[in-house]
Tab-separated table of N, CA and C in Angstrom:
chain	number	residue	atom	x	y	z
A	1	MET	N	-22.384	-4.741	1.165
A	1	MET	CA	-22.523	-4.622	2.908
A	1	MET	C	-21.154	-4.420	3.312
A	2	SER	N	-20.788	-3.180	3.724
A	2	SER	CA	-19.532	-3.033	4.308
A	2	SER	C	-19.342	-3.864	5.912
A	3	GLY	N	-18.205	-4.519	6.015
A	3	GLY	CA	-18.316	-5.127	6.942
A	3	GLY	C	-18.621	-6.707	7.087
A	4	TRP	N	-19.021	-7.076	5.998
A	4	TRP	CA	-19.558	-8.457	5.832
A	4	TRP	C	-18.515	-9.337	6.032
A	5	TYR	N	-17.256	-9.231	5.614
A	5	TYR	CA	-16.028	-10.538	5.900
A	5	TYR	C	-15.182	-9.983	6.898
A	6	THR	N	-14.720	-11.039	7.686
A	6	THR	CA	-13.467	-10.530	8.440
A	6	THR	C	-12.508	-11.714	7.890
A	7	ILE	N	-11.297	-11.107	7.804
A	7	ILE	CA	-10.231	-11.831	7.513
A	7	ILE	C	-9.177	-12.195	8.782
A	8	GLN	N	-8.538	-13.566	8.688
A	8	GLN	CA	-7.717	-13.948	9.801
A	8	GLN	C	-6.829	-14.697	9.136
A	9	SER	N	-5.601	-14.247	9.413
A	9	SER	CA	-4.291	-15.366	8.945
A	9	SER	C	-4.272	-16.339	9.933
A	10	LEU	N	-4.282	-17.369	9.410
A	10	LEU	CA	-4.029	-18.694	10.207
A	10	LEU	C	-2.569	-19.550	10.543
A	11	ALA	N	-1.826	-19.091	9.346
A	11	ALA	CA	-0.616	-19.641	9.250
A	11	ALA	C	-0.085	-18.943	7.987
A	12	PRO	N	1.547	-19.194	7.671
A	12	PRO	CA	2.157	-18.524	6.288
A	12	PRO	C	1.239	-19.421	5.218
A	13	GLY	N	0.921	-18.760	4.527
A	13	GLY	CA	0.076	-19.176	2.979
A	13	GLY	C	-1.525	-19.331	3.373
A	14	LEU	N	-2.115	-19.604	4.529
A	14	LEU	CA	-3.169	-19.812	4.772
A	14	LEU	C	-4.082	-18.726	5.766
A	15	THR	N	-5.371	-18.177	4.758
A	15	THR	CA	-6.228	-17.094	5.138
A	15	THR	C	-7.468	-17.435	5.216
A	16	ALA	N	-8.501	-17.452	6.486
A	16	ALA	CA	-9.642	-17.695	6.578
A	16	ALA	C	-10.388	-16.443	6.089
A	17	ILE	N	-11.301	-16.562	5.756
A	17	ILE	CA	-12.655	-15.567	4.920
A	17	ILE	C	-13.708	-15.816	5.873
A	18	GLY	N	-14.139	-15.137	6.733
A	18	GLY	CA	-15.215	-15.215	7.667
A	18	GLY	C	-16.606	-14.215	7.185
A	19	GLU	N	-18.148	-15.182	7.533
A	19	GLU	CA	-18.796	-14.582	7.445
A	19	GLU	C	-19.740	-14.578	8.824
A	20	PRO	N	-19.305	-13.731	9.638
A	20	PRO	CA	-19.848	-13.666	11.018
A	20	PRO	C	-21.277	-13.305	10.901
A	21	ARG	N	-21.697	-12.405	10.132
A	21	ARG	CA	-23.074	-11.465	10.175
A	21	ARG	C	-23.932	-12.543	9.224
A	22	TYR	N	-23.315	-13.723	8.757
A	22	TYR	CA	-24.615	-14.684	7.988
A	22	TYR	C	-25.077	-15.693	9.266
A	23	HIS	N	-26.067	-16.120	8.955
A	23	HIS	CA	-26.804	-17.130	10.118
A	23	HIS	C	-25.641	-18.584	10.075
A	24	GLN	N	-25.158	-18.907	8.990
A	24	GLN	CA	-24.340	-20.078	9.257
A	24	GLN	C	-22.788	-19.875	9.361
A	25	GLN	N	-22.645	-18.850	9.726
A	25	GLN	CA	-20.961	-18.072	9.928
A	25	GLN	C	-20.014	-18.967	9.144
A	26	ASN	N	-20.213	-18.793	8.120
A	26	ASN	CA	-19.163	-19.420	6.858
A	26	ASN	C	-17.904	-19.386	6.985
A	27	TRP	N	-16.828	-19.945	6.883
A	27	TRP	CA	-15.412	-19.871	6.652
A	27	TRP	C	-14.853	-20.339	5.349
A	28	SER	N	-14.487	-19.692	4.405
A	28	SER	CA	-13.662	-20.119	3.290
A	28	SER	C	-11.995	-19.748	3.598
A	29	TYR	N	-11.396	-20.573	2.913
A	29	TYR	CA	-9.873	-20.747	3.294
A	29	TYR	C	-9.166	-20.182	1.623
A	30	LEU	N	-8.433	-19.130	1.887
A	30	LEU	CA	-7.231	-18.964	0.831
A	30	LEU	C	-6.372	-19.812	0.899
A	31	ILE	N	-5.529	-20.580	0.228
A	31	ILE	CA	-4.282	-21.352	0.249
A	31	ILE	C	-3.301	-20.770	-0.653
A	32	GLU	N	-2.069	-20.260	-0.376
A	32	GLU	CA	-1.305	-19.715	-1.283
A	32	GLU	C	0.045	-20.547	-1.149
A	33	GLY	N	0.583	-20.601	-2.438
A	33	GLY	CA	1.671	-21.456	-2.662
A	33	GLY	C	2.656	-20.304	-3.121
A	34	GLN	N	4.081	-20.643	-3.839
A	34	GLN	CA	4.932	-19.469	-4.577
A	34	GLN	C	4.230	-19.406	-5.860
A	35	HIS	N	3.198	-20.516	-6.105
A	35	HIS	CA	2.794	-20.197	-7.996
A	35	HIS	C	1.358	-19.703	-7.770
A	36	ASN	N	0.564	-20.470	-7.399
A	36	ASN	CA	-0.467	-20.391	-7.404
A	36	ASN	C	-1.485	-20.172	-6.035
A	37	ALA	N	-2.781	-20.087	-6.092
A	37	ALA	CA	-3.445	-20.077	-5.019
A	37	ALA	C	-4.655	-20.990	-4.871
A	38	LEU	N	-5.221	-21.174	-4.209
A	38	LEU	CA	-6.734	-22.186	-4.164
A	38	LEU	C	-7.565	-21.655	-2.929
A	39	LEU	N	-8.717	-21.184	-3.303
A	39	LEU	CA	-10.025	-20.808	-2.450
A	39	LEU	C	-10.790	-21.981	-2.322
A	40	PHE	N	-10.832	-22.642	-1.216
A	40	PHE	CA	-11.767	-23.471	-0.514
A	40	PHE	C	-13.159	-22.936	-0.013
A	41	ASP	N	-14.196	-23.294	-0.941
A	41	ASP	CA	-15.307	-22.957	-0.639
A	41	ASP	C	-15.523	-21.294	-1.257
A	42	THR	N	-16.640	-20.871	-1.369
A	42	THR	CA	-16.778	-19.260	-2.000
A	42	THR	C	-17.606	-18.833	-1.263
A	43	GLY	N	-18.234	-19.181	0.049
A	43	GLY	CA	-19.141	-18.428	0.898
A	43	GLY	C	-20.850	-18.484	0.112
A	44	SER	N	-21.456	-17.747	1.334
A	44	SER	CA	-23.001	-17.761	0.842
A	44	SER	C	-23.294	-16.764	-0.241
A	45	PHE	N	-24.479	-16.539	-0.810
A	45	PHE	CA	-24.863	-15.686	-1.588
A	45	PHE	C	-24.704	-14.023	-1.002
A	46	MET	N	-24.656	-13.880	-0.048
A	46	MET	CA	-25.068	-12.831	0.753
A	46	MET	C	-24.201	-11.639	0.255
A	47	ASN	N	-23.049	-11.760	-0.178
A	47	ASN	CA	-21.912	-10.869	-0.722
A	47	ASN	C	-21.066	-11.495	-1.367
A	48	ASN	N	-20.260	-10.227	-2.395
A	48	ASN	CA	-19.533	-10.881	-3.299
A	48	ASN	C	-17.947	-11.002	-2.469
A	49	ILE	N	-17.596	-12.350	-2.817
A	49	ILE	CA	-16.260	-12.636	-2.095
A	49	ILE	C	-15.053	-12.326	-2.856
A	50	ALA	N	-15.468	-12.243	-4.525
A	50	ALA	CA	-14.486	-11.762	-5.156
A	50	ALA	C	-13.362	-10.875	-5.156
A	51	PRO	N	-13.734	-9.876	-4.555
A	51	PRO	CA	-13.110	-8.831	-4.461
A	51	PRO	C	-11.959	-8.751	-3.154
A	52	VAL	N	-12.501	-9.368	-2.449
A	52	VAL	CA	-11.999	-9.741	-0.805
A	52	VAL	C	-10.601	-10.615	-1.331
A	53	VAL	N	-10.853	-11.637	-2.150
A	53	VAL	CA	-9.978	-12.569	-2.318
A	53	VAL	C	-8.857	-11.794	-3.733
A	54	ALA	N	-9.198	-11.257	-4.240
A	54	ALA	CA	-8.482	-10.675	-5.304
A	54	ALA	C	-7.707	-9.463	-4.312
A	55	GLY	N	-7.873	-9.190	-3.069
A	55	GLY	CA	-7.277	-8.259	-2.423
A	55	GLY	C	-6.403	-8.839	-1.491
A	56	LEU	N	-6.377	-9.920	-1.626
A	56	LEU	CA	-5.306	-10.900	-0.564
A	56	LEU	C	-4.342	-11.608	-1.632
A	57	THR	N	-4.815	-12.277	-3.055
A	57	THR	CA	-3.690	-12.492	-3.405
A	57	THR	C	-3.730	-12.075	-5.242
A	58	ASP	N	-2.576	-12.261	-6.025
A	58	ASP	CA	-2.604	-11.694	-7.287
A	58	ASP	C	-2.233	-13.224	-8.234
A	59	LYS	N	-1.754	-13.956	-7.193
A	59	LYS	CA	-1.727	-15.178	-8.121
A	59	LYS	C	-2.688	-16.081	-8.474
A	60	PRO	N	-2.660	-16.896	-9.879
A	60	PRO	CA	-3.660	-17.456	-10.438
A	60	PRO	C	-4.235	-18.239	-9.452
A	61	LEU	N	-5.364	-18.368	-9.453
A	61	LEU	CA	-6.430	-18.964	-8.733
A	61	LEU	C	-7.287	-20.031	-9.003
A	62	ARG	N	-7.598	-20.942	-7.972
A	62	ARG	CA	-8.354	-22.144	-8.592
A	62	ARG	C	-9.310	-22.109	-7.426
A	63	VAL	N	-10.517	-22.736	-7.585
A	63	VAL	CA	-11.879	-22.776	-6.747
A	63	VAL	C	-12.087	-23.874	-6.460
A	64	LEU	N	-12.464	-24.488	-5.413
A	64	LEU	CA	-12.575	-25.922	-4.984
A	64	LEU	C	-13.785	-25.844	-3.838
A	65	PRO	N	-14.997	-26.360	-4.016
A	65	PRO	CA	-16.051	-26.375	-3.147
A	65	PRO	C	-15.843	-27.671	-2.195
A	66	SER	N	-16.018	-27.668	-0.979
A	66	SER	CA	-16.020	-28.701	-0.347
A	66	SER	C	-17.110	-29.481	-0.286
A	67	HIS	N	-18.204	-28.974	-0.753
A	67	HIS	CA	-19.529	-29.942	-1.155
A	67	HIS	C	-20.615	-28.586	-1.825
A	68	MET	N	-21.363	-29.556	-2.174
A	68	MET	CA	-22.492	-28.482	-2.926
A	68	MET	C	-23.397	-27.737	-2.214
A	69	HIS	N	-23.333	-27.913	-0.834
A	69	HIS	CA	-24.509	-27.081	-0.206
A	69	HIS	C	-24.605	-25.730	-0.532
A	70	TYR	N	-25.994	-25.099	-0.413
A	70	TYR	CA	-25.999	-23.669	-0.855
A	70	TYR	C	-25.112	-22.741	-0.032
A	71	ASP	N	-24.466	-22.985	0.869
A	71	ASP	CA	-23.845	-21.940	1.834
A	71	ASP	C	-22.365	-21.920	1.528
A	72	HIS	N	-21.886	-22.624	0.637
A	72	HIS	CA	-20.569	-22.970	-0.049
A	72	HIS	C	-20.252	-22.525	-1.544
A	73	LEU	N	-21.322	-22.466	-1.813
A	73	LEU	CA	-21.512	-22.047	-3.405
A	73	LEU	C	-21.683	-21.028	-3.986
A	74	GLY	N	-22.457	-19.867	-2.911
A	74	GLY	CA	-22.806	-18.821	-3.188
A	74	GLY	C	-22.114	-17.889	-4.232
A	75	ASN	N	-20.924	-17.782	-4.182
A	75	ASN	CA	-20.044	-16.833	-5.351
A	75	ASN	C	-19.583	-17.633	-5.980
A	76	ILE	N	-19.783	-19.155	-6.537
A	76	ILE	CA	-19.000	-19.984	-7.175
A	76	ILE	C	-18.945	-19.199	-8.948
A	77	HIS	N	-20.018	-18.856	-9.040
A	77	HIS	CA	-20.133	-18.199	-10.514
A	77	HIS	C	-19.060	-16.874	-10.572
A	78	ARG	N	-18.637	-16.236	-9.754
A	78	ARG	CA	-17.589	-15.239	-9.986
A	78	ARG	C	-16.289	-15.761	-10.290
A	79	PHE	N	-15.893	-16.792	-10.145
A	79	PHE	CA	-14.506	-17.360	-10.699
A	79	PHE	C	-14.466	-18.092	-11.971
A	80	ASP	N	-13.212	-18.081	-12.404
A	80	ASP	CA	-13.256	-18.771	-13.636
A	80	ASP	C	-12.419	-20.156	-13.750
A	81	HIS	N	-11.850	-20.370	-12.667
A	81	HIS	CA	-11.203	-21.750	-12.888
A	81	HIS	C	-11.576	-22.523	-11.470
A	82	ILE	N	-12.510	-23.229	-11.801
A	82	ILE	CA	-13.309	-23.956	-10.933
A	82	ILE	C	-13.337	-25.656	-10.931
A	83	CYS	N	-12.698	-26.251	-9.736
A	83	CYS	CA	-12.155	-27.760	-9.723
A	83	CYS	C	-13.225	-28.202	-8.952
A	84	LEU	N	-13.475	-29.578	-9.252
A	84	LEU	CA	-14.314	-30.589	-8.549
A	84	LEU	C	-13.782	-32.078	-8.308
A	85	PRO	N	-13.932	-32.372	-7.168
A	85	PRO	CA	-13.506	-33.817	-7.050
A	85	PRO	C	-14.365	-34.522	-7.752
A	86	ASP	N	-13.434	-35.652	-8.544
A	86	ASP	CA	-13.752	-36.504	-9.503
A	86	ASP	C	-14.594	-37.537	-8.462
A	87	LEU	N	-16.007	-37.148	-8.364
A	87	LEU	CA	-16.714	-38.147	-7.722
A	87	LEU	C	-18.250	-38.481	-8.727
A	88	ASN	N	-18.439	-39.601	-8.702
A	88	ASN	CA	-19.622	-40.233	-9.353
A	88	ASN	C	-21.104	-39.140	-8.977
A	89	VAL	N	-21.342	-38.907	-8.076
A	89	VAL	CA	-22.283	-38.187	-7.358
A	89	VAL	C	-22.203	-36.765	-8.202
A	90	LEU	N	-21.047	-36.258	-8.305
A	90	LEU	CA	-20.847	-35.049	-9.024
A	90	LEU	C	-20.760	-35.067	-10.504
A	91	ARG	N	-20.176	-35.823	-11.109
A	91	ARG	CA	-20.427	-36.344	-12.372
A	91	ARG	C	-21.442	-36.602	-13.073
A	92	ALA	N	-22.702	-37.148	-12.164
A	92	ALA	CA	-24.131	-37.155	-12.804
A	92	ALA	C	-24.813	-35.756	-12.709
A	93	CYS	N	-24.028	-34.491	-12.075
A	93	CYS	CA	-24.663	-33.390	-12.025
A	93	CYS	C	-24.110	-32.904	-13.563
A	94	ALA	N	-23.057	-33.217	-14.358
A	94	ALA	CA	-22.535	-32.609	-15.369
A	94	ALA	C	-23.224	-32.865	-16.723
A	95	ARG	N	-23.670	-31.834	-17.182
A	95	ARG	CA	-23.787	-31.734	-18.762
A	95	ARG	C	-22.907	-30.945	-19.615
A	96	ASP	N	-22.144	-31.582	-20.551
A	96	ASP	CA	-21.444	-30.688	-21.328
A	96	ASP	C	-20.647	-29.608	-20.781
A	97	GLY	N	-20.013	-30.239	-19.483
A	97	GLY	CA	-18.988	-29.532	-18.731
A	97	GLY	C	-19.729	-28.598	-17.917
A	98	VAL	N	-20.859	-28.606	-17.906
A	98	VAL	CA	-21.437	-27.676	-16.833
A	98	VAL	C	-21.999	-28.562	-16.043
A	99	VAL	N	-21.952	-27.767	-14.612
A	99	VAL	CA	-22.512	-29.058	-13.309
A	99	VAL	C	-23.516	-27.826	-12.855
A	100	THR	N	-24.421	-28.609	-12.504
A	100	THR	CA	-25.803	-28.034	-11.750
A	100	THR	C	-26.296	-28.966	-10.785
A	101	PRO	N	-25.754	-28.776	-9.390
A	101	PRO	CA	-25.966	-29.512	-8.144
A	101	PRO	C	-27.645	-29.940	-8.169
A	102	THR	N	-27.767	-31.162	-8.163
A	102	THR	CA	-29.360	-31.435	-7.349
A	102	THR	C	-30.009	-30.735	-6.266
A	103	ASP	N	-31.378	-30.713	-6.141
A	103	ASP	CA	-31.759	-30.490	-4.856
A	103	ASP	C	-31.454	-31.327	-3.620
A	104	ASP	N	-30.738	-32.426	-3.597
A	104	ASP	CA	-30.470	-33.298	-2.536
A	104	ASP	C	-28.997	-32.987	-2.140
A	105	LEU	N	-28.168	-32.336	-3.145
A	105	LEU	CA	-27.083	-31.646	-2.909
A	105	LEU	C	-27.127	-30.540	-2.484
A	106	PHE	N	-27.726	-29.518	-3.034
A	106	PHE	CA	-27.850	-27.676	-2.657
A	106	PHE	C	-28.597	-27.601	-1.537
A	107	LEU	N	-29.635	-28.456	-1.604
A	107	LEU	CA	-30.613	-27.999	-0.557
A	107	LEU	C	-30.998	-26.616	-0.437
A	108	PRO	N	-31.845	-26.265	-1.878
A	108	PRO	CA	-32.324	-24.653	-2.156
A	108	PRO	C	-33.411	-24.613	-1.205
A	109	ALA	N	-34.395	-25.199	-0.442
A	109	ALA	CA	-35.342	-25.089	0.154
A	109	ALA	C	-34.658	-24.040	1.555
A	110	SER	N	-33.543	-24.299	2.000
A	110	SER	CA	-33.253	-23.854	3.161
A	110	SER	C	-33.164	-22.224	3.215
A	111	GLU	N	-32.572	-21.955	1.974
A	111	GLU	CA	-32.715	-20.273	1.594
A	111	GLU	C	-33.630	-20.018	0.621
A	112	GLY	N	-34.273	-20.817	-0.193
A	112	GLY	CA	-35.141	-20.604	-1.288
A	112	GLY	C	-34.400	-20.015	-2.548
A	113	ARG	N	-33.118	-20.443	-2.582
A	113	ARG	CA	-32.115	-20.171	-3.815
A	113	ARG	C	-32.258	-21.473	-4.996
A	114	ALA	N	-31.932	-20.917	-6.311
A	114	ALA	CA	-31.647	-22.086	-6.970
A	114	ALA	C	-30.546	-22.480	-7.099
A	115	ALA	N	-30.109	-23.410	-7.713
A	115	ALA	CA	-28.677	-24.006	-7.403
A	115	ALA	C	-28.208	-23.495	-8.806
A	116	PRO	N	-27.078	-22.796	-8.542
A	116	PRO	CA	-25.997	-22.284	-9.665
A	116	PRO	C	-25.698	-23.478	-10.778
A	117	SER	N	-25.266	-22.688	-11.926
A	117	SER	CA	-24.811	-23.832	-13.007
A	117	SER	C	-23.308	-23.169	-13.294
A	118	PHE	N	-22.610	-24.123	-13.408
A	118	PHE	CA	-21.022	-23.451	-13.328
A	118	PHE	C	-20.252	-24.538	-14.303
A	119	ALA	N	-19.349	-24.032	-15.127
A	119	ALA	CA	-18.293	-24.574	-15.986
A	119	ALA	C	-17.329	-25.333	-14.783
A	120	VAL	N	-16.628	-26.483	-15.014
A	120	VAL	CA	-15.792	-27.244	-14.454
A	120	VAL	C	-14.492	-27.193	-15.293
A	121	ALA	N	-13.421	-26.662	-14.516
A	121	ALA	CA	-12.641	-26.372	-15.473
A	121	ALA	C	-11.527	-27.605	-15.461
A	122	GLU	N	-11.583	-28.157	-14.284
A	122	GLU	CA	-10.871	-29.388	-13.863
A	122	GLU	C	-11.297	-30.190	-12.826
A	123	TRP	N	-11.490	-31.780	-12.945
A	123	TRP	CA	-12.006	-32.570	-12.168
A	123	TRP	C	-10.649	-33.408	-11.823
A	124	LEU	N	-10.950	-33.088	-10.313
A	124	LEU	CA	-9.800	-33.669	-9.716
A	124	LEU	C	-9.756	-34.767	-8.772
A	125	PRO	N	-8.912	-36.058	-9.179
A	125	PRO	CA	-9.154	-37.380	-8.537
A	125	PRO	C	-9.020	-37.504	-7.236
A	126	ILE	N	-9.880	-38.031	-6.300
A	126	ILE	CA	-9.517	-38.437	-4.755
A	126	ILE	C	-7.925	-38.748	-4.445
A	127	GLY	N	-7.455	-38.224	-3.831
A	127	GLY	CA	-6.107	-38.458	-3.212
A	127	GLY	C	-4.874	-37.680	-4.043
A	128	VAL	N	-5.524	-37.036	-5.093
A	128	VAL	CA	-4.406	-36.205	-6.032
A	128	VAL	C	-3.787	-35.097	-4.864
A	129	ALA	N	-2.356	-34.789	-5.207
A	129	ALA	CA	-1.894	-34.059	-4.341
A	129	ALA	C	-1.758	-32.591	-5.335
A	130	ILE	N	-2.224	-31.574	-4.806
A	130	ILE	CA	-2.668	-30.218	-5.382
A	130	ILE	C	-1.371	-29.459	-4.998
A	131	ASP	N	-0.675	-29.174	-5.943
A	131	ASP	CA	1.020	-28.763	-5.824
A	131	ASP	C	0.355	-27.183	-6.175
A	132	LEU	N	0.377	-26.137	-5.378
A	132	LEU	CA	0.784	-24.749	-5.381
A	132	LEU	C	2.032	-23.992	-5.482
A	133	GLY	N	2.995	-24.738	-5.303
A	133	GLY	CA	4.320	-24.315	-5.421
A	133	GLY	C	4.894	-24.266	-4.063
A	134	GLY	N	5.381	-25.198	-3.434
A	134	GLY	CA	6.007	-25.266	-1.992
A	134	GLY	C	4.683	-25.347	-1.231
A	135	VAL	N	3.422	-25.436	-1.208
A	135	VAL	CA	2.284	-26.084	-0.510
A	135	VAL	C	1.707	-26.893	-1.190
A	136	VAL	N	1.602	-28.095	-0.904
A	136	VAL	CA	0.968	-29.408	-1.549
A	136	VAL	C	-0.231	-30.024	-0.462
A	137	LEU	N	-1.373	-30.048	-1.014
A	137	LEU	CA	-2.631	-30.381	-0.439
A	137	LEU	C	-2.984	-31.651	-0.813
A	138	GLU	N	-3.368	-32.358	-0.035
A	138	GLU	CA	-3.925	-33.924	-0.627
A	138	GLU	C	-5.664	-33.618	-0.629
A	139	LEU	N	-6.202	-34.094	-1.647
A	139	LEU	CA	-7.594	-34.057	-1.646
A	139	LEU	C	-8.223	-35.516	-1.021
A	140	LEU	N	-8.999	-35.396	0.085
A	140	LEU	CA	-9.810	-36.589	0.731
A	140	LEU	C	-11.055	-36.477	0.659
A	141	HIS	N	-11.576	-37.702	0.444
A	141	HIS	CA	-13.185	-37.761	0.306
A	141	HIS	C	-13.601	-38.164	1.459
A	142	THR	N	-14.588	-36.980	2.131
A	142	THR	CA	-14.635	-37.206	3.497
A	142	THR	C	-16.331	-37.278	3.589
A	143	PRO	N	-16.977	-38.215	2.905
A	143	PRO	CA	-18.556	-38.150	3.104
A	143	PRO	C	-19.124	-38.031	4.255
A	144	GLY	N	-20.180	-37.605	4.802
A	144	GLY	CA	-20.706	-37.780	5.914
A	144	GLY	C	-21.994	-36.696	6.385
A	145	HIS	N	-21.264	-35.604	6.121
A	145	HIS	CA	-22.019	-34.289	6.356
A	145	HIS	C	-22.932	-34.335	5.031
A	146	SER	N	-22.188	-34.650	3.994
A	146	SER	CA	-22.820	-34.859	2.572
A	146	SER	C	-21.787	-35.848	1.750
A	147	PRO	N	-22.543	-36.503	0.802
A	147	PRO	CA	-21.899	-37.501	-0.006
A	147	PRO	C	-20.897	-37.048	-0.855
A	148	ASP	N	-20.800	-35.797	-1.049
A	148	ASP	CA	-19.853	-35.020	-2.048
A	148	ASP	C	-18.912	-34.367	-1.171
A	149	SER	N	-18.699	-34.357	0.430
A	149	SER	CA	-17.770	-33.815	0.721
A	149	SER	C	-16.341	-34.333	0.646
A	150	VAL	N	-15.427	-32.918	0.608
A	150	VAL	CA	-14.026	-33.156	0.558
A	150	VAL	C	-13.397	-32.452	1.523
A	151	SER	N	-12.048	-32.550	1.961
A	151	SER	CA	-11.267	-32.061	2.800
A	151	SER	C	-9.931	-32.051	2.176
A	152	LEU	N	-9.331	-30.926	2.737
A	152	LEU	CA	-7.829	-31.143	2.154
A	152	LEU	C	-6.944	-31.248	3.496
A	153	TRP	N	-5.910	-31.994	3.092
A	153	TRP	CA	-4.909	-32.310	4.104
A	153	TRP	C	-3.382	-31.850	3.684
A	154	TRP	N	-2.768	-30.694	4.389
A	154	TRP	CA	-1.524	-29.937	4.182
A	154	TRP	C	-0.375	-30.470	5.323
A	155	GLN	N	-0.134	-31.764	4.791
A	155	GLN	CA	0.975	-32.548	5.371
A	155	GLN	C	1.980	-31.591	6.204
A	156	ASP	N	2.872	-31.047	5.643
A	156	ASP	CA	3.793	-30.273	5.929
A	156	ASP	C	3.754	-29.097	6.903
A	157	ALA	N	2.385	-28.665	6.873
A	157	ALA	CA	1.639	-27.882	8.037
A	157	ALA	C	0.975	-28.277	9.266
A	158	LYS	N	0.635	-29.759	9.022
A	158	LYS	CA	-0.076	-30.678	9.821
A	158	LYS	C	-1.345	-29.651	9.941
A	159	VAL	N	-2.094	-29.396	8.932
A	159	VAL	CA	-3.560	-28.545	8.680
A	159	VAL	C	-4.394	-29.212	8.089
A	160	LEU	N	-5.729	-29.548	8.730
A	160	LEU	CA	-6.872	-30.476	7.862
A	160	LEU	C	-7.863	-29.303	7.361
A	161	LEU	N	-8.096	-29.016	6.356
A	161	LEU	CA	-9.493	-28.170	5.976
A	161	LEU	C	-10.435	-28.998	5.628
A	162	ALA	N	-11.403	-29.129	6.714
A	162	ALA	CA	-12.770	-29.915	6.714
A	162	ALA	C	-14.068	-29.302	6.385
A	163	ALA	N	-14.129	-27.963	6.371
A	163	ALA	CA	-15.216	-27.459	6.440
A	163	ALA	C	-16.215	-27.829	7.224
A	164	ASP	N	-17.396	-28.670	6.688
A	164	ASP	CA	-18.465	-28.547	7.634
A	164	ASP	C	-18.335	-30.237	7.902
A	165	PHE	N	-17.143	-30.790	7.700
A	165	PHE	CA	-17.223	-32.162	8.016
A	165	PHE	C	-16.908	-32.559	9.419
A	166	LEU	N	-16.310	-31.759	9.893
A	166	LEU	CA	-16.065	-31.416	11.260
A	166	LEU	C	-16.711	-30.704	12.384
C-alpha cells in the first residue's frame, strides 16, 4: 500500500511513523542514539513497517512494544531483537522464550487477528535506563490502558512517549 506511512521528525533522534489511513491512526516511534536505535511499537497488521524503519536508520535496532494490543504488535514478527518489560503479566505469556499474548491482552476480536508468537531477546526491568548512546530512556510501567502498558521517559529531551496511555 503506497502512501500508508507518514514520517515526521519530532526532535533530533526522534522520528514518528504514523498510519493515518488506519482506523486507529497508530504512531510508532524510532528513537536513535549514537550507537543504537529503538522502535517503540510496530504498528498495525495492515502494512510492513520494517522497510520504513530500515530506510530511516542503519543502527542496531531493538523493538519494544508499549503494550500487547493488536494495533501495536502488527509487525512484531518482522524484527529480530524484541524486548519486553519484565512484568508478571507478560512472563505468564512466555513459554521457552516465546511469548504469545493472551486474548485479554491482545484483544483479537477487535480485528479478527490471531495473536502473534515471538521470541523475546531481552526482558527489561521496570526503571531500567536504556542507553542508545547519548540518548537514555527510562522504562516506566504505566498501567491503566492495559495492565502491561509502558512508557519511555527521555529526561534530557523532556519527552514522554506514552503510546495509548495518554
